[in-house]
Amino acid sequence: MNNSPLSLLAKYDVPTPRYTSYPTVPYWDFSSLTVAKWKQAVLNTFKSENGELCIYIHLPFCESLCTFCACNKRITKNHGVEEKYIAAVLKEWQMYRNLLPATPTIKEIHLGGGTPTFFSADHLVYLIENIIKDAVIKDDHEFSIEIHPNFTTEEHLEKLAAMGFNRMSIGVQDFDPDIQFAINRIQSYKKTKQVFDWGRKCNFTSINVDLIYGLPHQTIKSIEHTISLIRTLMPDRIAFYSYAHVPWKSKAQRRYTEDDLPPASEKWEIYHRGRMLLEQAGFTSIGMDHFALPDDQLFVAAKQGKLHRNFMGYTTTESKLIIGLGASSISATKNAYAQNEKVVEAYEAKINDGILPLVNGHFLNGEDLLIQNYIHELMCLNKTTLHKELHDAEFLTSVLSKLSSLEVEGLVAIEGSVITVSAKGRLFIRNICASVDTYLFNKEMAGQTFSKAI
Ligand SMILES: C[S@@+](CC[C@H](N)C(=O)[O-])C[C@H]1O[C@@H](n2cnc3c(N)ncnc32)[C@H](O)[C@@H]1O
Ligand code: SF4
């Protein structure tokens, strides 16, 4: 058997979930959740978490369309949309506040997008002021924002810092001009550095940079150049994402063809070269696609076995209650997920009618919770223990057979019921998690559901 990385790549670079939730969204069963059940789940988790929660706010507007982007966004240059949208988000927060029996303690606020700084600094201040009034803010809170440098001013960062924002994540993707042209995202190093420097000046203690491997026209040379520029900025963290090619969902990705993308073997080499350069620059790989400097909290948490994962990726905070506000946002409790209406106008209309705008969700059963825990441990601790006695025989046989193939390939080690992910297995973590996914076992879904695993 050929267990070289290239042959494993050929075998495993198939559509696979990213496991930012379990069950993964395509397998949610919305009929298992009613609004009443959802509210009860929020209340129960609020109580068991002693009133602590995290808030994700989706701000979907962008002025310009980056063709590679797979996020939920709305392209417009009309800033008249800002006030109406913020009013809806605040009404939604009020609906949750009316439900909660006590003052919440906010551990985290994350502003994601879209481009959150599409909104004026004053509108963002108004939004946050109204979210945090009548709430307790934890001393070691993390308030973070996703930043597109082209649309961010110093005033944004100064005003956000004054509201307690201490983390930012800057989208770069790649600095190569041909790639930037192909993805319709012309973003200079100079502008990126300026925003980075403003962030440092405003005491953003953790700055992350997003890079992507596998973009159209990307080569080893281009990633070397991009990382050499990133080294001069020295962010605290780097997310080095695998490009998700999902043209059936993100239609703008059809503006280039698959021939423009690096073939799988080259994509792998770009990743390896990038990873080596990041390690040479002092970053350590954490989890799947995250890198951090040794004094960053994500690195410390990983070392102490305290890493967590949610819809936004790896985090240091365990958040059993995440309230997602805004169009398309996902909320999570201990045993349920719920997703909001994705279309801005429909989201606003439901909120204005006083209805929680849920359009999808899932209530986790006992087996879901068990497997959710395996996947969480595999992703965050590289190790999990199977409770073989709790699964039905047919499923268990399939899991054990898949795991033993993974063991032969050197991706996991199996000792009794304990499964440990090897260093080589880290890159194939999505495939390893897929081996214990009951939904994949039960119904092999048609090919084009997930982006490829690597
Ligand atoms: C939703 S964007 C928001 C950030 C901000 N709007 C920007 O463009 O800088 C967050 C990150 O998602 C990642 N992303 C978006 N589409 C992706 C795709 N198709 N494959 C991999 N990563 C993607 C990018 O790295 C991007 O920086
Ligand atoms: S990458 Fe960011 S700025 Fe570009 S379209 Fe996506 S969300 Fe908007």
Short mmCIF file of C-alpha atoms and ligand atoms in Angstrom, two decimals:
data_model
loop_
_atom_site.label_atom_id
_atom_site.label_comp_id
_atom_site.label_asym_id
_atom_site.label_seq_id
_atom_site.Cartn_x
_atom_site.Cartn_y
_atom_site.Cartn_z
CA MET A 1 0.00 0.00 0.00
CA ASN A 2 1.30 3.46 -0.88
CA ASN A 3 1.00 5.71 2.19
CA SER A 4 2.92 8.66 0.77
CA PRO A 5 1.29 12.02 1.49
CA LEU A 6 0.50 12.41 -2.22
CA SER A 7 -1.39 9.15 -2.54
CA LEU A 8 -3.22 9.83 0.74
CA LEU A 9 -4.09 13.24 -0.60
CA ALA A 10 -5.54 11.68 -3.75
CA LYS A 11 -7.59 9.33 -1.58
CA TYR A 12 -8.76 11.83 1.03
CA ASP A 13 -9.16 15.10 -0.88
CA VAL A 14 -12.88 14.42 -1.29
CA PRO A 15 -15.87 16.48 -0.14
CA THR A 16 -15.75 16.37 3.68
CA PRO A 17 -17.34 18.53 6.39
CA ARG A 18 -15.24 21.11 8.26
CA TYR A 19 -16.83 20.05 11.54
CA THR A 20 -17.43 23.49 12.99
CA SER A 21 -20.59 21.81 14.34
CA TYR A 22 -21.79 18.26 14.84
CA PRO A 23 -24.10 17.25 13.30
CA THR A 24 -22.92 19.31 10.34
CA VAL A 25 -25.46 21.73 8.88
CA PRO A 26 -26.56 19.60 5.86
CA TYR A 27 -27.69 16.88 8.29
CA TRP A 28 -29.64 19.07 10.68
CA ASP A 29 -33.20 18.01 11.23
CA PHE A 30 -35.17 21.22 11.71
CA SER A 31 -38.31 19.22 12.50
CA SER A 32 -36.60 18.17 15.77
CA LEU A 33 -36.71 21.81 16.96
CA THR A 34 -39.64 24.09 17.67
CA VAL A 35 -39.27 27.73 18.73
CA ALA A 36 -40.50 26.74 22.20
CA LYS A 37 -37.91 23.95 22.41
CA TRP A 38 -35.21 26.35 21.24
CA LYS A 39 -36.10 28.94 23.87
CA GLN A 40 -36.06 26.26 26.55
CA ALA A 41 -32.63 25.07 25.36
CA VAL A 42 -31.32 28.65 25.59
CA LEU A 43 -32.74 29.02 29.09
CA ASN A 44 -31.36 25.69 30.31
CA THR A 45 -27.86 26.44 29.04
CA PHE A 46 -28.02 30.00 30.36
CA LYS A 47 -28.73 28.57 33.82
CA SER A 48 -26.13 25.80 33.69
CA GLU A 49 -23.52 28.32 32.48
CA ASN A 50 -24.38 30.68 35.35
CA GLY A 51 -25.54 33.34 32.94
CA GLU A 52 -22.33 33.42 30.85
CA LEU A 53 -22.63 33.66 27.09
CA CYS A 54 -20.90 34.66 23.86
CA ILE A 55 -22.46 36.73 21.10
CA TYR A 56 -21.79 36.47 17.37
CA ILE A 57 -23.16 39.30 15.22
CA HIS A 58 -23.26 38.84 11.47
CA LEU A 59 -22.82 42.07 9.53
CA PRO A 60 -23.30 40.90 5.94
CA PHE A 61 -22.63 43.92 3.75
CA CYS A 62 -19.54 44.33 1.52
CA GLU A 63 -18.89 47.10 -1.01
CA SER A 64 -17.10 44.85 -3.43
CA LEU A 65 -17.42 41.14 -4.30
CA CYS A 66 -14.34 38.95 -3.83
CA THR A 67 -15.05 36.11 -6.25
CA PHE A 68 -13.46 33.39 -4.08
CA CYS A 69 -15.67 34.18 -1.07
CA ALA A 70 -17.91 31.45 0.31
CA CYS A 71 -19.37 33.52 3.17
CA ASN A 72 -22.92 34.84 3.47
CA LYS A 73 -22.67 38.42 2.23
CA ARG A 74 -24.64 41.11 0.45
CA ILE A 75 -22.80 43.36 -1.99
CA THR A 76 -23.93 46.99 -1.99
CA LYS A 77 -22.52 50.49 -1.97
CA ASN A 78 -25.69 51.83 -0.40
CA HIS A 79 -24.88 52.69 3.20
CA GLY A 80 -28.53 53.54 3.76
CA VAL A 81 -28.93 49.87 4.79
CA GLU A 82 -26.91 50.30 8.00
CA GLU A 83 -29.47 51.81 10.38
CA LYS A 84 -32.28 49.43 9.48
CA TYR A 85 -30.05 46.40 9.90
CA ILE A 86 -28.67 47.51 13.26
CA ALA A 87 -32.19 48.22 14.50
CA ALA A 88 -33.18 44.64 13.58
CA VAL A 89 -30.12 43.13 15.32
CA LEU A 90 -30.90 45.10 18.47
CA LYS A 91 -34.55 43.99 18.37
CA GLU A 92 -33.38 40.41 18.07
CA TRP A 93 -31.06 40.86 21.08
CA GLN A 94 -33.99 42.32 23.00
CA MET A 95 -36.03 39.17 22.23
CA TYR A 96 -33.30 37.08 23.85
CA ARG A 97 -32.95 39.56 26.74
CA ASN A 98 -36.71 39.23 27.41
CA LEU A 99 -36.25 35.47 27.59
CA LEU A 100 -33.30 35.47 30.00
CA PRO A 101 -34.23 35.44 33.69
CA ALA A 102 -31.12 37.37 34.87
CA THR A 103 -28.47 39.81 33.69
CA PRO A 104 -26.15 37.98 31.26
CA THR A 105 -22.38 37.99 31.62
CA ILE A 106 -20.78 38.48 28.21
CA LYS A 107 -17.53 36.57 27.67
CA GLU A 108 -17.11 37.23 23.97
CA ILE A 109 -18.51 39.37 21.20
CA HIS A 110 -17.48 38.60 17.66
CA LEU A 111 -18.39 40.85 14.74
CA GLY A 112 -18.21 38.81 11.56
CA GLY A 113 -19.14 39.33 7.99
CA GLY A 114 -19.37 40.34 5.33
CA THR A 115 -17.34 43.39 6.16
CA PRO A 116 -18.24 44.62 9.65
CA THR A 117 -16.46 47.93 9.02
CA PHE A 118 -18.82 48.54 6.09
CA PHE A 119 -20.79 50.11 8.97
CA SER A 120 -19.63 53.52 10.16
CA ALA A 121 -17.64 53.66 13.39
CA ASP A 122 -20.54 55.45 15.07
CA HIS A 123 -23.05 52.82 14.00
CA LEU A 124 -20.81 50.06 15.36
CA VAL A 125 -20.46 51.95 18.66
CA TYR A 126 -24.25 52.35 18.85
CA LEU A 127 -24.70 48.63 18.19
CA ILE A 128 -22.22 47.54 20.87
CA GLU A 129 -23.38 50.09 23.43
CA ASN A 130 -26.91 48.74 23.15
CA ILE A 131 -25.80 45.13 23.32
CA ILE A 132 -23.69 45.56 26.45
CA LYS A 133 -25.96 47.91 28.39
CA ASP A 134 -27.65 45.93 31.17
CA ALA A 135 -25.03 43.18 30.86
CA VAL A 136 -21.94 42.31 32.86
CA ILE A 137 -18.75 42.18 30.83
CA LYS A 138 -16.22 39.60 31.98
CA ASP A 139 -12.85 41.05 32.98
CA ASP A 140 -10.97 38.78 30.58
CA HIS A 141 -13.53 39.25 27.79
CA GLU A 142 -12.59 38.80 24.15
CA PHE A 143 -14.21 41.25 21.73
CA SER A 144 -13.12 40.63 18.17
CA ILE A 145 -13.84 41.88 14.67
CA GLU A 146 -13.12 40.70 11.12
CA ILE A 147 -11.32 43.39 9.17
CA HIS A 148 -11.00 44.01 5.45
CA PRO A 149 -8.20 46.64 5.37
CA ASN A 150 -9.57 48.40 2.26
CA PHE A 151 -12.71 49.33 4.17
CA THR A 152 -11.32 50.10 7.64
CA THR A 153 -10.38 53.50 9.04
CA GLU A 154 -8.32 54.46 12.07
CA GLU A 155 -11.51 55.89 13.56
CA HIS A 156 -13.14 52.43 13.38
CA LEU A 157 -10.32 50.87 15.38
CA GLU A 158 -10.03 53.70 17.92
CA LYS A 159 -13.77 53.64 18.64
CA LEU A 160 -13.94 49.84 18.81
CA ALA A 161 -10.93 49.73 21.15
CA ALA A 162 -12.67 52.25 23.40
CA MET A 163 -15.64 49.83 23.54
CA GLY A 164 -13.36 47.02 24.75
CA PHE A 165 -12.42 45.40 21.44
CA ASN A 166 -9.07 43.68 21.81
CA ARG A 167 -8.80 41.23 18.90
CA MET A 168 -8.95 41.59 15.18
CA SER A 169 -8.70 39.25 12.26
CA ILE A 170 -7.39 40.79 9.05
CA GLY A 171 -8.29 39.20 5.72
CA VAL A 172 -5.27 39.05 3.40
CA GLN A 173 -5.66 35.74 1.46
CA ASP A 174 -2.61 36.37 -0.79
CA PHE A 175 -0.59 39.44 -1.83
CA ASP A 176 0.18 38.24 -5.37
CA PRO A 177 -1.26 40.70 -7.96
CA ASP A 178 -2.41 37.97 -10.42
CA ILE A 179 -4.24 36.12 -7.67
CA GLN A 180 -5.74 39.34 -6.35
CA PHE A 181 -6.95 40.16 -9.87
CA ALA A 182 -8.49 36.69 -10.27
CA ILE A 183 -10.32 36.91 -6.94
CA ASN A 184 -11.27 40.57 -7.50
CA ARG A 185 -9.60 41.72 -4.33
CA ILE A 186 -6.89 44.28 -4.93
CA GLN A 187 -5.37 44.85 -1.51
CA SER A 188 -1.95 46.39 -1.12
CA TYR A 189 0.64 45.47 1.46
CA LYS A 190 0.89 49.16 2.32
CA LYS A 191 -2.79 49.48 3.22
CA THR A 192 -2.72 46.19 5.13
CA LYS A 193 0.30 47.35 7.15
CA GLN A 194 -1.34 50.68 7.90
CA VAL A 195 -4.42 48.95 9.38
CA PHE A 196 -2.17 46.52 11.23
CA ASP A 197 -0.20 49.41 12.76
CA TRP A 198 -3.42 51.22 13.75
CA GLY A 199 -4.53 48.01 15.48
CA ARG A 200 -1.30 47.77 17.46
CA LYS A 201 -1.50 51.48 18.34
CA CYS A 202 -5.05 50.97 19.64
CA ASN A 203 -3.87 48.05 21.82
CA PHE A 204 -5.49 45.20 19.94
CA THR A 205 -3.56 42.53 21.83
CA SER A 206 -4.19 39.73 19.37
CA ILE A 207 -4.09 40.25 15.63
CA ASN A 208 -4.83 37.37 13.30
CA VAL A 209 -4.23 37.26 9.56
CA ASP A 210 -6.26 35.03 7.19
CA LEU A 211 -4.35 33.41 4.33
CA ILE A 212 -5.66 30.84 1.87
CA TYR A 213 -3.88 28.07 -0.05
CA GLY A 214 -5.32 26.68 -3.27
CA LEU A 215 -6.46 30.00 -4.77
CA PRO A 216 -6.58 30.46 -8.58
CA HIS A 217 -3.10 30.96 -10.08
CA GLN A 218 -1.42 30.40 -6.71
CA THR A 219 2.06 28.87 -6.82
CA ILE A 220 4.80 27.99 -4.35
CA LYS A 221 6.56 31.18 -5.40
CA SER A 222 3.51 33.33 -4.68
CA ILE A 223 2.99 31.84 -1.22
CA GLU A 224 6.69 32.38 -0.45
CA HIS A 225 6.31 36.03 -1.37
CA THR A 226 3.09 36.46 0.64
CA ILE A 227 4.55 34.85 3.74
CA SER A 228 7.73 36.92 3.45
CA LEU A 229 5.50 40.04 3.65
CA ILE A 230 3.44 38.59 6.51
CA ARG A 231 6.68 38.01 8.44
CA THR A 232 7.32 41.73 8.44
CA LEU A 233 3.94 42.27 10.16
CA MET A 234 4.30 39.43 12.68
CA PRO A 235 0.65 38.87 13.61
CA ASP A 236 -0.03 36.80 16.74
CA ARG A 237 -2.05 34.22 14.86
CA ILE A 238 -2.46 33.05 11.30
CA ALA A 239 -5.36 31.14 9.82
CA PHE A 240 -4.07 29.30 6.76
CA TYR A 241 -7.28 28.04 5.19
CA SER A 242 -7.71 25.53 2.46
CA TYR A 243 -9.58 27.25 -0.39
CA ALA A 244 -13.14 25.91 -0.41
CA HIS A 245 -14.29 25.59 -4.01
CA VAL A 246 -18.07 25.45 -3.84
CA PRO A 247 -19.24 27.03 -7.14
CA TRP A 248 -22.70 25.44 -6.83
CA LYS A 249 -23.17 27.59 -3.70
CA SER A 250 -20.91 30.62 -4.28
CA LYS A 251 -21.64 31.43 -7.92
CA ALA A 252 -18.93 34.11 -8.25
CA GLN A 253 -16.37 31.29 -8.06
CA ARG A 254 -17.52 30.48 -11.62
CA ARG A 255 -15.66 33.59 -12.79
CA TYR A 256 -12.57 31.39 -13.00
CA THR A 257 -12.43 27.76 -13.96
CA GLU A 258 -11.08 24.69 -12.20
CA ASP A 259 -8.14 24.86 -14.63
CA ASP A 260 -7.09 28.10 -12.94
CA LEU A 261 -6.81 26.32 -9.57
CA PRO A 262 -3.60 24.56 -8.59
CA PRO A 263 -4.03 20.78 -9.01
CA ALA A 264 -4.34 18.77 -5.77
CA SER A 265 -0.66 17.80 -5.64
CA GLU A 266 0.44 21.44 -6.08
CA LYS A 267 -2.10 22.64 -3.52
CA TRP A 268 -0.54 20.20 -1.06
CA GLU A 269 2.95 21.50 -1.88
CA ILE A 270 1.79 25.11 -1.46
CA TYR A 271 0.40 24.17 1.97
CA HIS A 272 3.62 22.44 2.98
CA ARG A 273 5.85 25.23 1.80
CA GLY A 274 3.62 27.77 3.58
CA ARG A 275 3.54 25.74 6.74
CA MET A 276 7.33 25.34 6.75
CA LEU A 277 7.83 29.08 6.27
CA LEU A 278 5.37 29.90 9.06
CA GLU A 279 7.16 27.50 11.37
CA GLN A 280 10.50 29.04 10.45
CA ALA A 281 9.00 32.41 11.36
CA GLY A 282 8.20 31.13 14.86
CA PHE A 283 4.55 30.06 14.46
CA THR A 284 3.35 26.71 15.73
CA SER A 285 0.54 24.81 14.10
CA ILE A 286 -2.56 24.49 16.23
CA GLY A 287 -5.39 22.26 15.21
CA MET A 288 -6.15 22.10 11.55
CA ASP A 289 -5.39 25.36 9.88
CA HIS A 290 -4.40 27.73 12.68
CA PHE A 291 -0.91 28.89 13.62
CA ALA A 292 0.08 30.98 16.65
CA LEU A 293 3.15 32.51 18.27
CA PRO A 294 4.25 30.74 21.48
CA ASP A 295 3.01 33.57 23.73
CA ASP A 296 -0.44 33.70 22.12
CA GLN A 297 -3.33 32.38 24.23
CA LEU A 298 -4.41 29.95 21.51
CA PHE A 299 -0.99 28.29 21.66
CA VAL A 300 -1.06 28.22 25.47
CA ALA A 301 -4.59 26.73 25.44
CA ALA A 302 -3.53 24.06 22.93
CA LYS A 303 -0.56 23.11 25.12
CA GLN A 304 -2.74 22.90 28.21
CA GLY A 305 -5.40 20.80 26.44
CA LYS A 306 -7.89 23.69 26.73
CA LEU A 307 -8.54 24.35 23.08
CA HIS A 308 -12.17 24.66 21.94
CA ARG A 309 -13.92 24.90 18.62
CA ASN A 310 -17.09 26.58 17.46
CA PHE A 311 -18.57 27.98 14.24
CA MET A 312 -15.76 30.51 13.97
CA GLY A 313 -13.02 27.87 14.28
CA TYR A 314 -10.60 27.28 17.17
CA THR A 315 -10.97 29.40 20.34
CA THR A 316 -9.68 29.57 23.89
CA THR A 317 -13.10 30.03 25.48
CA GLU A 318 -15.48 27.19 26.08
CA SER A 319 -18.83 28.63 25.04
CA LYS A 320 -21.79 26.40 25.68
CA LEU A 321 -24.16 29.30 24.91
CA ILE A 322 -23.56 31.28 21.74
CA ILE A 323 -26.26 33.71 20.69
CA GLY A 324 -25.97 34.43 16.98
CA LEU A 325 -27.60 37.69 15.91
CA GLY A 326 -28.17 38.92 12.36
CA ALA A 327 -28.95 37.31 9.02
CA SER A 328 -27.63 33.72 8.66
CA SER A 329 -26.12 33.66 12.18
CA ILE A 330 -25.96 30.35 13.98
CA SER A 331 -26.65 30.03 17.71
CA ALA A 332 -25.66 27.10 19.88
CA THR A 333 -26.70 25.73 23.26
CA LYS A 334 -25.55 22.56 25.00
CA ASN A 335 -27.94 20.40 23.00
CA ALA A 336 -29.35 22.47 20.14
CA TYR A 337 -28.33 24.61 17.17
CA ALA A 338 -30.43 27.22 15.41
CA GLN A 339 -29.77 29.29 12.30
CA ASN A 340 -31.35 32.59 11.30
CA GLU A 341 -32.93 33.51 8.00
CA LYS A 342 -30.11 34.19 5.49
CA VAL A 343 -31.73 36.84 3.30
CA VAL A 344 -31.35 40.32 4.82
CA GLU A 345 -34.86 41.58 3.95
CA ALA A 346 -36.56 38.38 5.15
CA TYR A 347 -34.52 38.48 8.36
CA GLU A 348 -35.50 42.11 9.01
CA ALA A 349 -39.16 41.44 8.19
CA LYS A 350 -39.43 38.56 10.67
CA ILE A 351 -37.70 40.53 13.41
CA ASN A 352 -39.99 43.50 12.80
CA ASP A 353 -42.97 41.13 13.16
CA GLY A 354 -41.57 40.08 16.55
CA ILE A 355 -40.66 36.56 15.36
CA LEU A 356 -37.34 34.82 16.09
CA PRO A 357 -36.15 34.40 12.49
CA LEU A 358 -35.09 30.73 12.74
CA VAL A 359 -35.02 28.79 9.46
CA ASN A 360 -32.88 25.83 10.41
CA GLY A 361 -31.72 24.02 13.50
CA HIS A 362 -31.20 20.72 15.21
CA PHE A 363 -31.96 19.25 18.59
CA LEU A 364 -29.14 16.84 19.52
CA ASN A 365 -30.07 13.34 20.67
CA GLY A 366 -27.90 11.19 22.96
CA GLU A 367 -25.87 9.71 20.09
CA ASP A 368 -25.31 13.16 18.55
CA LEU A 369 -23.89 14.39 21.86
CA LEU A 370 -21.59 11.39 22.14
CA ILE A 371 -20.19 11.82 18.63
CA GLN A 372 -20.04 15.60 19.01
CA ASN A 373 -17.71 14.96 21.94
CA TYR A 374 -15.52 12.51 19.94
CA ILE A 375 -15.15 15.08 17.16
CA HIS A 376 -14.44 17.90 19.58
CA GLU A 377 -11.72 15.83 21.28
CA LEU A 378 -10.17 14.66 18.02
CA MET A 379 -10.02 18.24 16.72
CA CYS A 380 -8.87 19.94 19.93
CA LEU A 381 -6.95 17.25 21.85
CA ASN A 382 -5.90 14.88 19.04
CA LYS A 383 -7.33 12.03 21.05
CA THR A 384 -10.67 10.49 22.01
CA THR A 385 -12.07 7.42 23.71
CA LEU A 386 -14.86 5.51 22.00
CA HIS A 387 -17.76 4.28 24.11
CA LYS A 388 -18.21 1.13 22.06
CA GLU A 389 -20.99 -0.25 24.23
CA LEU A 390 -23.21 2.73 23.40
CA HIS A 391 -23.27 2.27 19.61
CA ASP A 392 -25.17 -0.17 17.47
CA ALA A 393 -23.15 -3.06 16.10
CA GLU A 394 -23.37 -2.17 12.41
CA PHE A 395 -22.21 1.42 12.93
CA LEU A 396 -19.42 0.33 15.27
CA THR A 397 -18.14 -2.22 12.73
CA SER A 398 -18.01 0.52 10.09
CA VAL A 399 -16.19 2.94 12.44
CA LEU A 400 -13.62 0.35 13.48
CA SER A 401 -12.98 -0.69 9.91
CA LYS A 402 -12.46 2.93 8.79
CA LEU A 403 -10.20 3.63 11.77
CA SER A 404 -8.08 0.57 11.13
CA SER A 405 -7.48 1.72 7.52
CA LEU A 406 -6.49 5.12 8.92
CA GLU A 407 -4.12 3.34 11.32
CA VAL A 408 -2.47 1.36 8.52
CA GLU A 409 -1.92 4.68 6.74
CA GLY A 410 -0.24 6.10 9.84
CA LEU A 411 -2.91 8.74 10.49
CA VAL A 412 -4.16 7.43 13.85
CA ALA A 413 -3.04 5.00 16.54
CA ILE A 414 -5.62 2.73 18.19
CA GLU A 415 -5.11 1.34 21.68
CA GLY A 416 -8.22 -0.40 22.92
CA SER A 417 -10.91 2.26 22.72
CA VAL A 418 -8.47 5.20 22.61
CA ILE A 419 -7.88 6.82 19.22
CA THR A 420 -4.89 9.15 18.90
CA VAL A 421 -4.28 11.35 15.87
CA SER A 422 -0.67 11.17 14.60
CA ALA A 423 1.31 14.20 13.45
CA LYS A 424 0.71 13.08 9.84
CA GLY A 425 -2.98 12.63 10.64
CA ARG A 426 -3.43 16.33 11.56
CA LEU A 427 -3.83 17.33 7.93
CA PHE A 428 -6.45 14.63 7.44
CA ILE A 429 -8.36 15.47 10.62
CA ARG A 430 -11.59 16.10 8.72
CA ASN A 431 -11.39 12.61 7.22
CA ILE A 432 -10.62 11.10 10.63
CA CYS A 433 -13.67 12.83 12.14
CA ALA A 434 -15.77 11.66 9.18
CA SER A 435 -15.02 8.07 10.18
CA VAL A 436 -17.14 8.47 13.35
CA ASP A 437 -19.90 10.58 11.76
CA THR A 438 -23.19 8.61 11.97
CA TYR A 439 -24.91 10.84 9.43
CA LEU A 440 -22.27 10.09 6.79
CA PHE A 441 -22.62 6.44 7.67
CA ASN A 442 -26.42 6.49 7.44
CA LYS A 443 -26.88 8.36 4.22
CA GLU A 444 -24.01 8.85 1.84
CA MET A 445 -24.97 12.23 0.46
CA ALA A 446 -24.51 13.20 -3.17
CA GLY A 447 -20.97 14.44 -3.96
CA GLN A 448 -21.35 18.18 -4.05
CA THR A 449 -22.22 18.91 -0.44
CA PHE A 450 -18.91 19.85 1.17
CA SER A 451 -15.70 21.39 -0.05
CA LYS A 452 -12.73 19.05 -0.39
CA ALA A 453 -11.01 17.98 2.83
CA ILE A 454 -7.49 19.27 2.25
C1 LIG B 1 -16.10 36.14 5.90
S1 LIG B 1 -14.53 36.67 5.59
C2 LIG B 1 -14.69 38.18 6.43
C3 LIG B 1 -13.46 39.01 6.43
C4 LIG B 1 -13.49 40.29 5.63
N1 LIG B 1 -14.71 40.51 4.95
C5 LIG B 1 -12.40 40.20 4.61
O1 LIG B 1 -12.69 39.96 3.47
O2 LIG B 1 -11.26 40.42 4.98
C6 LIG B 1 -13.52 35.70 6.67
C7 LIG B 1 -12.51 34.81 6.00
O3 LIG B 1 -13.13 33.69 5.41
C8 LIG B 1 -12.19 33.10 4.54
N2 LIG B 1 -12.87 32.59 3.34
C9 LIG B 1 -13.87 33.15 2.65
N3 LIG B 1 -14.19 32.39 1.58
C10 LIG B 1 -13.38 31.32 1.60
C11 LIG B 1 -13.20 30.19 0.75
N4 LIG B 1 -13.92 30.01 -0.36
N5 LIG B 1 -12.26 29.27 1.10
C12 LIG B 1 -11.51 29.43 2.21
N6 LIG B 1 -11.62 30.49 3.03
C13 LIG B 1 -12.53 31.43 2.73
C14 LIG B 1 -11.21 34.19 4.14
O4 LIG B 1 -9.91 33.86 4.56
C15 LIG B 1 -11.75 35.42 4.87
O5 LIG B 1 -10.73 36.27 5.32
S1 SF4 B 2 -13.98 38.02 1.44
FE1 SF4 B 2 -14.80 39.53 2.88
S2 SF4 B 2 -14.98 41.44 1.67
FE2 SF4 B 2 -14.74 39.80 0.21
S3 SF4 B 2 -16.82 39.28 -0.36
FE3 SF4 B 2 -16.20 37.86 1.31
S4 SF4 B 2 -16.89 38.81 3.15
FE4 SF4 B 2 -16.96 40.39 1.55
#
